[in-house]
Amino acid sequence: MKARSLRLRLALAGALAICLALALAGVGLTFLFERHVYRTLADDLDVEIRQVVGGLEIDPAGRIVLAHPPQNARFDQPLSGLYWQISGPETQLRSRSLWDVRLVLPNDRLSEGQTHYHQIEGPGGKLLLAAERVVSFPARGKRLTARVVVGSDLTRLRQARDAFVADLAPGLGLLALVLALATWLQLSLGLKPLGRLRREIAETAGGQRRRLSEDAPSEVLPLVREVNELLDSQERALERARGRAADLAHGLKTPLAALAGDARLLRAAGQAEIAGSLDSIGETMRRHVERELARARVQATGSRRGAEPVALKDVVDALIRTLRKTEKGESLDFVNAAPANFRLPIERIDLTEALGNLLDNAARHARLHVRVSCDAGAVLIDDDGPGLDPRDEEIARRRGGRLDSGGAAGLGLAITQDILDAYGWRMDFARSPLGGLQVRLSPA
């Protein structure tokens, strides 16, 4: 299964590299140690064979004898692991350590005066490292030749190797721990710029910064510049969209004013039904323009989380004063129960737009009472009207749902939802204790 974490993938690769390197180091060091012990053993055998050769003489009978045996006491201990043997046409001598065993030598041609090394089978089937030399002596008009062999049991070599491996293993384990710590430190330092980049992107998405810092390593800098270019391009596109929406609103002002004037003329001429229809069309067009302007304003700045908190009570008081000047608002009892110290992290203009739409809906459908209050960090807007149709309520609860054609809910809820989405808030509907609709605004 592919690892999705870059840190995990690098750590696994580093661990694999450390294990492979330490395994090769262990095998290599063991091999070098074994070769060193092998050469040391060969040097010791060379010294012993020189002593044996140096002690050879020709006796009065014309035979090769060992007049001066080597001084190493192991040659006198049966099966001690260190042996010598002298063999020739008329000579068969061997150390006491060989007991009754005769060393079988390979049938090869040796240069006189040079020491040759090879491995042969010794007592008990054990492997020996043998140093062999051919010597010859003049005797009675002829030359006597003999093969001198000194052998040492290779069990000592294996024991030394095993002891070395036992001592080497803890050292390699400690080295693996140090390398693992170094790898972790390297990963932490190497991936630190990516962590900072992630935080900056989150701050950019939250509206706390406009661009990413270009104080980054050369490997990350191209990515930072591409993201900044993308942000600039998006900002330019949103600015153009906002400009087009403003141009659209400005271009519709005159036709809407003319439409309202025609409605007044028709009403004065007794055509109240047609005038009402024209007013409805004009109001719908005006609300669509307002929605597009609100969406353009919010989208032009992206997500607005982390905005400067605004006192809820002040915004609601200002909206209530405006609503009380309307024909329907004069007859309603508005209650602002929001605490004076309760603040919302939403820009004042956006909070005014969102609450204005909700309070306008509540005022248009309320019979007598509209109340704004707070509960556990949420904003509650209650009225004593007929409530929201269950079908429209389901549409409003759905993420991305729009109530443009939802009857009593009107277009204002769509505008409010766009604003709340930008700040990471949600809007829920329930039955109000006053008997009508309760709108609850809370962090998502």
Short mmCIF file of C-alpha atoms in Angstrom, two decimals:
data_model
loop_
_atom_site.label_atom_id
_atom_site.label_comp_id
_atom_site.label_asym_id
_atom_site.label_seq_id
_atom_site.Cartn_x
_atom_site.Cartn_y
_atom_site.Cartn_z
CA MET A 1 0.00 0.00 0.00
CA LYS A 2 1.39 3.39 -0.96
CA ALA A 3 2.28 5.69 1.91
CA ARG A 4 0.44 9.00 1.56
CA SER A 5 2.70 10.81 4.04
CA LEU A 6 5.87 12.27 2.55
CA ARG A 7 7.50 12.14 5.99
CA LEU A 8 6.59 8.46 6.35
CA ARG A 9 7.89 7.62 2.89
CA LEU A 10 11.20 9.37 3.55
CA ALA A 11 11.47 7.75 6.98
CA LEU A 12 10.86 4.29 5.52
CA ALA A 13 13.44 4.91 2.79
CA GLY A 14 15.93 6.15 5.39
CA ALA A 15 15.30 3.16 7.65
CA LEU A 16 15.79 0.78 4.73
CA ALA A 17 19.02 2.54 3.74
CA ILE A 18 20.32 2.42 7.33
CA CYS A 19 19.52 -1.28 7.68
CA LEU A 20 21.14 -2.10 4.35
CA ALA A 21 24.24 0.00 5.11
CA LEU A 22 24.69 -1.50 8.59
CA ALA A 23 24.18 -5.03 7.26
CA LEU A 24 26.85 -4.49 4.60
CA ALA A 25 29.11 -2.87 7.19
CA GLY A 26 28.66 -5.80 9.56
CA VAL A 27 29.42 -8.36 6.87
CA GLY A 28 32.37 -6.33 5.58
CA LEU A 29 33.90 -5.75 9.02
CA THR A 30 33.49 -9.42 9.92
CA PHE A 31 35.18 -10.42 6.67
CA LEU A 32 38.05 -7.99 7.25
CA PHE A 33 38.47 -9.17 10.84
CA GLU A 34 38.51 -12.79 9.72
CA ARG A 35 41.12 -12.00 7.08
CA HIS A 36 43.21 -10.17 9.66
CA VAL A 37 43.09 -13.11 12.07
CA TYR A 38 43.86 -15.45 9.18
CA ARG A 39 46.98 -13.44 8.28
CA THR A 40 48.03 -13.28 11.93
CA LEU A 41 47.66 -17.03 12.23
CA ALA A 42 49.66 -17.49 9.04
CA ASP A 43 52.42 -15.28 10.42
CA ASP A 44 52.49 -17.33 13.63
CA LEU A 45 52.75 -20.53 11.59
CA ASP A 46 55.61 -19.03 9.60
CA VAL A 47 57.48 -18.41 12.84
CA GLU A 48 56.83 -21.99 14.01
CA ILE A 49 57.89 -23.57 10.74
CA ARG A 50 61.09 -21.55 10.79
CA GLN A 51 61.84 -22.97 14.23
CA VAL A 52 61.15 -26.50 13.03
CA VAL A 53 63.30 -26.11 9.93
CA GLY A 54 66.03 -24.51 12.01
CA GLY A 55 66.12 -27.54 14.29
CA LEU A 56 66.64 -30.08 11.49
CA GLU A 57 69.99 -31.88 11.19
CA ILE A 58 71.54 -34.95 9.50
CA ASP A 59 72.43 -37.69 11.98
CA PRO A 60 75.48 -40.01 11.61
CA ALA A 61 73.30 -42.54 9.86
CA GLY A 62 72.50 -40.02 7.13
CA ARG A 63 68.90 -39.39 8.18
CA ILE A 64 67.06 -36.14 8.78
CA VAL A 65 66.31 -35.66 12.48
CA LEU A 66 64.82 -32.83 14.53
CA ALA A 67 67.71 -32.11 16.87
CA HIS A 68 66.12 -28.95 18.35
CA PRO A 69 62.30 -29.25 18.67
CA PRO A 70 60.26 -25.98 18.83
CA GLN A 71 59.63 -24.62 22.32
CA ASN A 72 55.86 -24.15 22.03
CA ALA A 73 54.32 -26.40 24.70
CA ARG A 74 51.22 -27.01 22.59
CA PHE A 75 53.24 -29.31 20.36
CA ASP A 76 53.55 -31.67 23.33
CA GLN A 77 49.84 -31.66 24.24
CA PRO A 78 47.81 -34.36 22.43
CA LEU A 79 45.25 -32.87 20.03
CA SER A 80 46.06 -29.32 21.20
CA GLY A 81 45.27 -27.83 17.78
CA LEU A 82 48.89 -27.02 16.88
CA TYR A 83 50.91 -29.68 15.04
CA TRP A 84 54.08 -30.24 13.04
CA GLN A 85 55.04 -33.05 10.71
CA ILE A 86 58.20 -33.90 8.73
CA SER A 87 57.87 -36.41 5.90
CA GLY A 88 60.28 -37.66 3.30
CA PRO A 89 61.52 -40.86 1.57
CA GLU A 90 63.32 -42.04 4.68
CA THR A 91 61.81 -39.70 7.30
CA GLN A 92 58.49 -39.69 9.15
CA LEU A 93 58.43 -37.39 12.16
CA ARG A 94 55.49 -35.66 13.85
CA SER A 95 54.71 -33.76 17.01
CA ARG A 96 53.30 -35.42 20.10
CA SER A 97 50.18 -33.33 19.67
CA LEU A 98 49.28 -35.33 16.53
CA TRP A 99 49.30 -38.51 18.61
CA ASP A 100 48.79 -41.30 16.09
CA VAL A 101 47.34 -39.19 13.28
CA ARG A 102 49.22 -38.55 10.09
CA LEU A 103 48.53 -35.38 8.14
CA VAL A 104 47.59 -36.01 4.51
CA LEU A 105 49.22 -33.39 2.30
CA PRO A 106 48.07 -32.39 -1.20
CA ASN A 107 50.12 -33.78 -4.06
CA ASP A 108 51.54 -30.51 -5.38
CA ARG A 109 54.97 -29.26 -6.38
CA LEU A 110 56.52 -26.79 -3.98
CA SER A 111 59.37 -24.38 -4.49
CA GLU A 112 62.24 -25.02 -2.11
CA GLY A 113 62.80 -22.39 0.53
CA GLN A 114 59.33 -20.83 0.18
CA THR A 115 56.45 -21.26 2.59
CA HIS A 116 53.12 -22.35 1.10
CA TYR A 117 49.78 -22.11 2.88
CA HIS A 118 46.73 -24.27 2.36
CA GLN A 119 43.94 -25.88 4.30
CA ILE A 120 43.99 -29.59 5.10
CA GLU A 121 42.05 -31.98 7.26
CA GLY A 122 43.45 -32.53 10.76
CA PRO A 123 42.71 -34.78 13.73
CA GLY A 124 39.03 -35.37 14.32
CA GLY A 125 38.18 -34.08 10.86
CA LYS A 126 38.87 -30.51 11.92
CA LEU A 127 40.09 -28.03 9.32
CA LEU A 128 43.70 -26.89 9.68
CA LEU A 129 45.60 -23.97 8.21
CA ALA A 130 48.90 -25.55 7.16
CA ALA A 131 52.22 -23.85 6.43
CA GLU A 132 54.44 -26.13 4.33
CA ARG A 133 58.04 -25.87 3.20
CA VAL A 134 60.36 -28.18 1.27
CA VAL A 135 63.93 -28.50 2.59
CA SER A 136 66.87 -30.55 1.34
CA PHE A 137 70.26 -31.46 2.86
CA PRO A 138 73.43 -32.92 1.27
CA ALA A 139 74.31 -36.29 2.80
CA ARG A 140 76.84 -38.87 1.58
CA GLY A 141 76.94 -37.64 -1.95
CA LYS A 142 73.22 -37.19 -2.32
CA ARG A 143 70.50 -34.74 -1.27
CA LEU A 144 67.83 -35.64 1.22
CA THR A 145 64.47 -33.86 0.74
CA ALA A 146 61.68 -33.52 3.28
CA ARG A 147 58.34 -31.69 3.51
CA VAL A 148 57.92 -29.76 6.74
CA VAL A 149 54.33 -28.90 7.75
CA VAL A 150 53.05 -26.88 10.69
CA GLY A 151 49.28 -26.73 11.08
CA SER A 152 46.89 -24.88 13.36
CA ASP A 153 43.26 -25.67 14.03
CA LEU A 154 40.98 -23.06 12.39
CA THR A 155 38.50 -23.43 15.24
CA ARG A 156 40.34 -20.58 16.94
CA LEU A 157 39.66 -18.43 13.91
CA ARG A 158 35.94 -19.16 14.05
CA GLN A 159 35.83 -18.53 17.79
CA ALA A 160 37.59 -15.18 17.36
CA ARG A 161 35.20 -14.29 14.53
CA ASP A 162 32.12 -15.18 16.60
CA ALA A 163 33.43 -13.16 19.55
CA PHE A 164 34.04 -10.21 17.23
CA VAL A 165 30.50 -10.43 15.86
CA ALA A 166 29.10 -10.57 19.41
CA ASP A 167 31.03 -7.40 20.28
CA LEU A 168 30.16 -5.72 16.98
CA ALA A 169 26.37 -6.21 17.18
CA PRO A 170 25.73 -3.78 20.11
CA GLY A 171 27.92 -1.19 18.40
CA LEU A 172 25.96 -1.49 15.16
CA GLY A 173 22.71 -1.26 17.12
CA LEU A 174 23.87 1.96 18.80
CA LEU A 175 24.99 3.30 15.43
CA ALA A 176 21.56 2.46 13.97
CA LEU A 177 19.90 4.42 16.79
CA VAL A 178 22.16 7.44 16.19
CA LEU A 179 21.51 7.29 12.43
CA ALA A 180 17.76 7.00 13.02
CA LEU A 181 17.88 10.08 15.25
CA ALA A 182 19.90 11.91 12.62
CA THR A 183 17.36 10.90 9.96
CA TRP A 184 14.48 12.17 12.10
CA LEU A 185 16.30 15.47 12.65
CA GLN A 186 17.03 15.73 8.94
CA LEU A 187 13.39 15.10 8.06
CA SER A 188 12.18 17.64 10.63
CA LEU A 189 14.51 20.33 9.31
CA GLY A 190 13.95 19.40 5.66
CA LEU A 191 10.13 19.35 5.86
CA LYS A 192 9.84 22.41 8.11
CA PRO A 193 9.40 24.78 5.12
CA LEU A 194 6.48 22.64 3.92
CA GLY A 195 4.82 22.95 7.32
CA ARG A 196 5.19 26.72 7.18
CA LEU A 197 3.85 26.70 3.62
CA ARG A 198 0.81 24.75 4.79
CA ARG A 199 0.14 27.26 7.57
CA GLU A 200 0.49 30.19 5.18
CA ILE A 201 -1.95 28.59 2.74
CA ALA A 202 -4.41 28.08 5.60
CA GLU A 203 -3.98 31.74 6.58
CA THR A 204 -4.53 32.75 2.96
CA ALA A 205 -7.70 30.66 2.79
CA GLY A 206 -8.81 32.23 6.09
CA GLY A 207 -8.32 35.75 4.73
CA GLN A 208 -5.44 36.58 7.12
CA ARG A 209 -2.95 37.11 4.29
CA ARG A 210 -3.11 37.76 0.56
CA ARG A 211 0.12 36.10 -0.63
CA LEU A 212 2.58 33.45 0.48
CA SER A 213 5.96 34.53 1.76
CA GLU A 214 8.77 34.03 -0.76
CA ASP A 215 11.28 33.56 2.05
CA ALA A 216 11.48 29.84 1.23
CA PRO A 217 14.17 27.34 0.18
CA SER A 218 15.05 27.24 -3.51
CA GLU A 219 13.35 23.85 -3.91
CA VAL A 220 10.03 25.21 -2.57
CA LEU A 221 10.26 28.73 -4.00
CA PRO A 222 8.95 27.78 -7.50
CA LEU A 223 5.84 26.27 -5.90
CA VAL A 224 5.34 29.37 -3.74
CA ARG A 225 5.60 31.62 -6.78
CA GLU A 226 3.14 29.50 -8.76
CA VAL A 227 0.63 29.64 -5.88
CA ASN A 228 1.09 33.41 -5.58
CA GLU A 229 0.54 33.77 -9.31
CA LEU A 230 -2.62 31.68 -9.00
CA LEU A 231 -3.83 33.87 -6.12
CA ASP A 232 -3.14 37.03 -8.13
CA SER A 233 -4.97 35.58 -11.12
CA GLN A 234 -7.93 34.61 -8.96
CA GLU A 235 -8.00 38.05 -7.36
CA ARG A 236 -7.99 39.72 -10.77
CA ALA A 237 -10.78 37.44 -11.99
CA LEU A 238 -12.89 38.13 -8.90
CA GLU A 239 -12.27 41.84 -9.20
CA ARG A 240 -13.45 41.72 -12.81
CA ALA A 241 -16.53 39.74 -11.74
CA ARG A 242 -17.24 42.24 -9.00
CA GLY A 243 -16.87 45.09 -11.48
CA ARG A 244 -19.26 43.42 -13.92
CA ALA A 245 -21.81 42.93 -11.13
CA ALA A 246 -21.51 46.60 -10.16
CA ASP A 247 -21.88 47.63 -13.80
CA LEU A 248 -24.94 45.42 -14.06
CA ALA A 249 -26.48 46.98 -10.96
CA HIS A 250 -25.73 50.48 -12.22
CA GLY A 251 -27.13 49.65 -15.65
CA LEU A 252 -30.39 48.36 -14.15
CA LYS A 253 -30.99 51.35 -11.91
CA THR A 254 -32.52 53.48 -14.67
CA PRO A 255 -34.78 50.71 -16.08
CA LEU A 256 -35.95 49.82 -12.57
CA ALA A 257 -36.68 53.47 -11.79
CA ALA A 258 -38.62 53.76 -15.06
CA LEU A 259 -40.52 50.56 -14.23
CA ALA A 260 -41.44 51.94 -10.81
CA GLY A 261 -42.58 55.19 -12.43
CA ASP A 262 -44.77 53.31 -14.90
CA ALA A 263 -46.28 51.35 -12.00
CA ARG A 264 -47.20 54.59 -10.22
CA LEU A 265 -48.80 55.98 -13.40
CA LEU A 266 -50.81 52.79 -13.87
CA ARG A 267 -51.92 52.83 -10.25
CA ALA A 268 -52.99 56.47 -10.60
CA ALA A 269 -54.91 55.51 -13.75
CA GLY A 270 -56.80 52.82 -11.84
CA GLN A 271 -54.74 49.88 -13.14
CA ALA A 272 -53.77 48.67 -9.66
CA GLU A 273 -53.43 45.00 -10.65
CA ILE A 274 -50.98 45.71 -13.48
CA ALA A 275 -49.10 48.19 -11.28
CA GLY A 276 -48.77 45.55 -8.56
CA SER A 277 -47.44 43.08 -11.10
CA LEU A 278 -44.84 45.60 -12.30
CA ASP A 279 -43.82 46.33 -8.68
CA SER A 280 -43.39 42.61 -8.05
CA ILE A 281 -41.23 42.23 -11.16
CA GLY A 282 -39.16 45.27 -10.18
CA GLU A 283 -38.70 43.97 -6.62
CA THR A 284 -37.59 40.56 -7.91
CA MET A 285 -35.08 42.18 -10.23
CA ARG A 286 -33.80 44.41 -7.43
CA ARG A 287 -33.33 41.45 -5.09
CA HIS A 288 -31.45 39.51 -7.76
CA VAL A 289 -29.12 42.46 -8.24
CA GLU A 290 -28.60 42.74 -4.48
CA ARG A 291 -27.80 39.04 -4.26
CA GLU A 292 -25.23 39.20 -7.03
CA LEU A 293 -23.62 42.26 -5.47
CA ALA A 294 -23.41 40.52 -2.08
CA ARG A 295 -21.93 37.40 -3.63
CA ALA A 296 -19.42 39.45 -5.60
CA ARG A 297 -18.38 41.31 -2.44
CA VAL A 298 -17.89 38.10 -0.46
CA GLN A 299 -16.13 36.20 -3.25
CA ALA A 300 -13.80 39.09 -3.97
CA THR A 301 -12.19 38.57 -0.57
CA GLY A 302 -12.58 34.78 -0.38
CA SER A 303 -13.03 33.13 3.00
CA ARG A 304 -13.36 35.74 5.75
CA ARG A 305 -12.72 33.61 8.83
CA GLY A 306 -10.81 35.45 11.50
CA ALA A 307 -12.40 38.86 10.80
CA GLU A 308 -12.48 41.57 13.47
CA PRO A 309 -15.39 40.77 15.89
CA VAL A 310 -18.43 43.09 15.75
CA ALA A 311 -20.92 43.75 18.58
CA LEU A 312 -24.16 42.00 17.67
CA LYS A 313 -26.38 44.28 19.76
CA ASP A 314 -25.28 47.43 17.90
CA VAL A 315 -25.96 45.93 14.47
CA VAL A 316 -29.40 44.61 15.52
CA ASP A 317 -30.38 47.97 17.07
CA ALA A 318 -29.55 49.74 13.80
CA LEU A 319 -31.59 47.25 11.77
CA ILE A 320 -34.58 47.46 14.12
CA ARG A 321 -34.60 51.26 13.83
CA THR A 322 -34.78 50.90 10.06
CA LEU A 323 -37.50 48.24 10.10
CA ARG A 324 -39.68 50.26 12.48
CA LYS A 325 -39.92 52.92 9.78
CA THR A 326 -41.62 50.48 7.41
CA GLU A 327 -45.39 50.11 7.21
CA LYS A 328 -45.35 46.57 8.65
CA GLY A 329 -42.61 47.30 11.19
CA GLU A 330 -44.61 50.07 12.88
CA SER A 331 -47.03 47.51 14.28
CA LEU A 332 -44.46 44.94 15.50
CA ASP A 333 -42.79 44.48 18.86
CA PHE A 334 -39.04 44.11 18.24
CA VAL A 335 -36.94 42.74 21.13
CA ASN A 336 -33.15 42.85 21.03
CA ALA A 337 -32.06 40.44 23.79
CA ALA A 338 -28.45 40.13 22.57
CA PRO A 339 -25.89 40.78 25.36
CA ALA A 340 -23.89 43.97 24.96
CA ASN A 341 -20.59 42.06 25.11
CA PHE A 342 -21.55 39.40 22.56
CA ARG A 343 -19.43 39.83 19.43
CA LEU A 344 -19.36 37.95 16.12
CA PRO A 345 -16.21 37.45 13.95
CA ILE A 346 -17.99 38.81 10.85
CA GLU A 347 -17.39 42.08 9.04
CA ARG A 348 -20.02 44.69 9.97
CA ILE A 349 -21.24 45.22 6.39
CA ASP A 350 -21.65 41.46 5.85
CA LEU A 351 -23.32 40.93 9.24
CA THR A 352 -25.71 43.79 8.51
CA GLU A 353 -26.55 42.26 5.12
CA ALA A 354 -27.18 38.77 6.55
CA LEU A 355 -29.17 39.84 9.61
CA GLY A 356 -31.03 42.44 7.56
CA ASN A 357 -32.39 39.76 5.24
CA LEU A 358 -33.39 37.51 8.14
CA LEU A 359 -35.04 40.28 10.14
CA ASP A 360 -36.82 41.53 7.02
CA ASN A 361 -38.24 38.02 6.46
CA ALA A 362 -39.23 37.77 10.13
CA ALA A 363 -40.92 41.20 10.05
CA ARG A 364 -42.85 40.42 6.87
CA HIS A 365 -44.26 37.17 8.31
CA ALA A 366 -44.60 38.00 12.03
CA ARG A 367 -47.96 38.79 13.57
CA LEU A 368 -46.81 40.83 16.57
CA HIS A 369 -43.39 39.81 17.86
CA VAL A 370 -39.80 39.51 16.54
CA ARG A 371 -36.96 38.69 18.93
CA VAL A 372 -33.17 38.44 18.57
CA SER A 373 -31.26 36.55 21.28
CA CYS A 374 -28.13 34.48 21.88
CA ASP A 375 -27.63 30.93 23.09
CA ALA A 376 -24.27 29.19 23.61
CA GLY A 377 -22.46 31.28 20.99
CA ALA A 378 -25.32 31.11 18.47
CA VAL A 379 -27.67 33.86 17.25
CA LEU A 380 -31.43 33.16 17.41
CA ILE A 381 -34.04 35.09 15.41
CA ASP A 382 -37.63 34.22 16.41
CA ASP A 383 -41.01 35.38 15.13
CA ASP A 384 -44.64 34.44 15.80
CA GLY A 385 -45.60 34.05 12.15
CA PRO A 386 -46.79 30.94 10.29
CA GLY A 387 -43.29 29.38 10.16
CA LEU A 388 -41.46 27.87 7.20
CA ASP A 389 -43.00 25.32 4.88
CA PRO A 390 -41.39 21.89 5.59
CA ARG A 391 -40.43 21.46 1.92
CA ASP A 392 -38.61 24.81 1.89
CA GLU A 393 -37.02 23.96 5.25
CA GLU A 394 -35.52 20.79 3.79
CA ILE A 395 -34.07 22.74 0.85
CA ALA A 396 -32.60 25.33 3.20
CA ARG A 397 -30.97 22.67 5.41
CA ARG A 398 -29.26 21.02 2.44
CA ARG A 399 -25.64 22.18 1.85
CA GLY A 400 -25.67 24.55 -1.11
CA GLY A 401 -29.48 24.62 -1.10
CA ARG A 402 -31.10 27.73 -2.50
CA LEU A 403 -34.58 29.03 -1.78
CA ASP A 404 -34.86 31.40 -4.69
CA SER A 405 -38.12 29.74 -5.64
CA GLY A 406 -39.04 28.75 -2.13
CA GLY A 407 -42.00 31.02 -1.68
CA ALA A 408 -42.05 32.72 1.72
CA ALA A 409 -38.36 32.26 2.29
CA GLY A 410 -37.53 34.64 -0.53
CA LEU A 411 -34.20 35.38 -2.15
CA GLY A 412 -32.70 36.92 1.01
CA LEU A 413 -31.89 33.50 2.49
CA ALA A 414 -29.67 32.68 -0.49
CA ILE A 415 -27.74 35.91 0.03
CA THR A 416 -27.45 35.20 3.76
CA GLN A 417 -26.24 31.66 3.10
CA ASP A 418 -23.50 32.92 0.77
CA ILE A 419 -22.25 35.31 3.44
CA LEU A 420 -22.35 32.69 6.21
CA ASP A 421 -20.47 30.18 4.05
CA ALA A 422 -17.65 32.68 3.59
CA TYR A 423 -17.22 32.96 7.39
CA GLY A 424 -17.66 29.28 8.20
CA TRP A 425 -21.10 29.66 9.80
CA ARG A 426 -24.28 27.69 9.25
CA MET A 427 -27.99 28.45 9.26
CA ASP A 428 -30.59 26.09 10.76
CA PHE A 429 -34.37 26.32 11.08
CA ALA A 430 -36.67 25.18 13.89
CA ARG A 431 -40.05 25.89 15.46
CA SER A 432 -39.85 29.06 17.53
CA PRO A 433 -41.11 29.27 21.13
CA LEU A 434 -43.12 32.26 19.87
CA GLY A 435 -44.98 29.90 17.55
CA GLY A 436 -43.40 30.81 14.24
CA LEU A 437 -39.95 30.27 12.71
CA GLN A 438 -36.64 30.22 14.56
CA VAL A 439 -33.48 30.84 12.54
CA ARG A 440 -30.28 29.73 14.33
CA LEU A 441 -26.88 31.03 13.17
CA SER A 442 -23.89 29.16 14.58
CA PRO A 443 -20.27 28.27 13.70
CA ALA A 444 -20.09 25.31 11.34
#
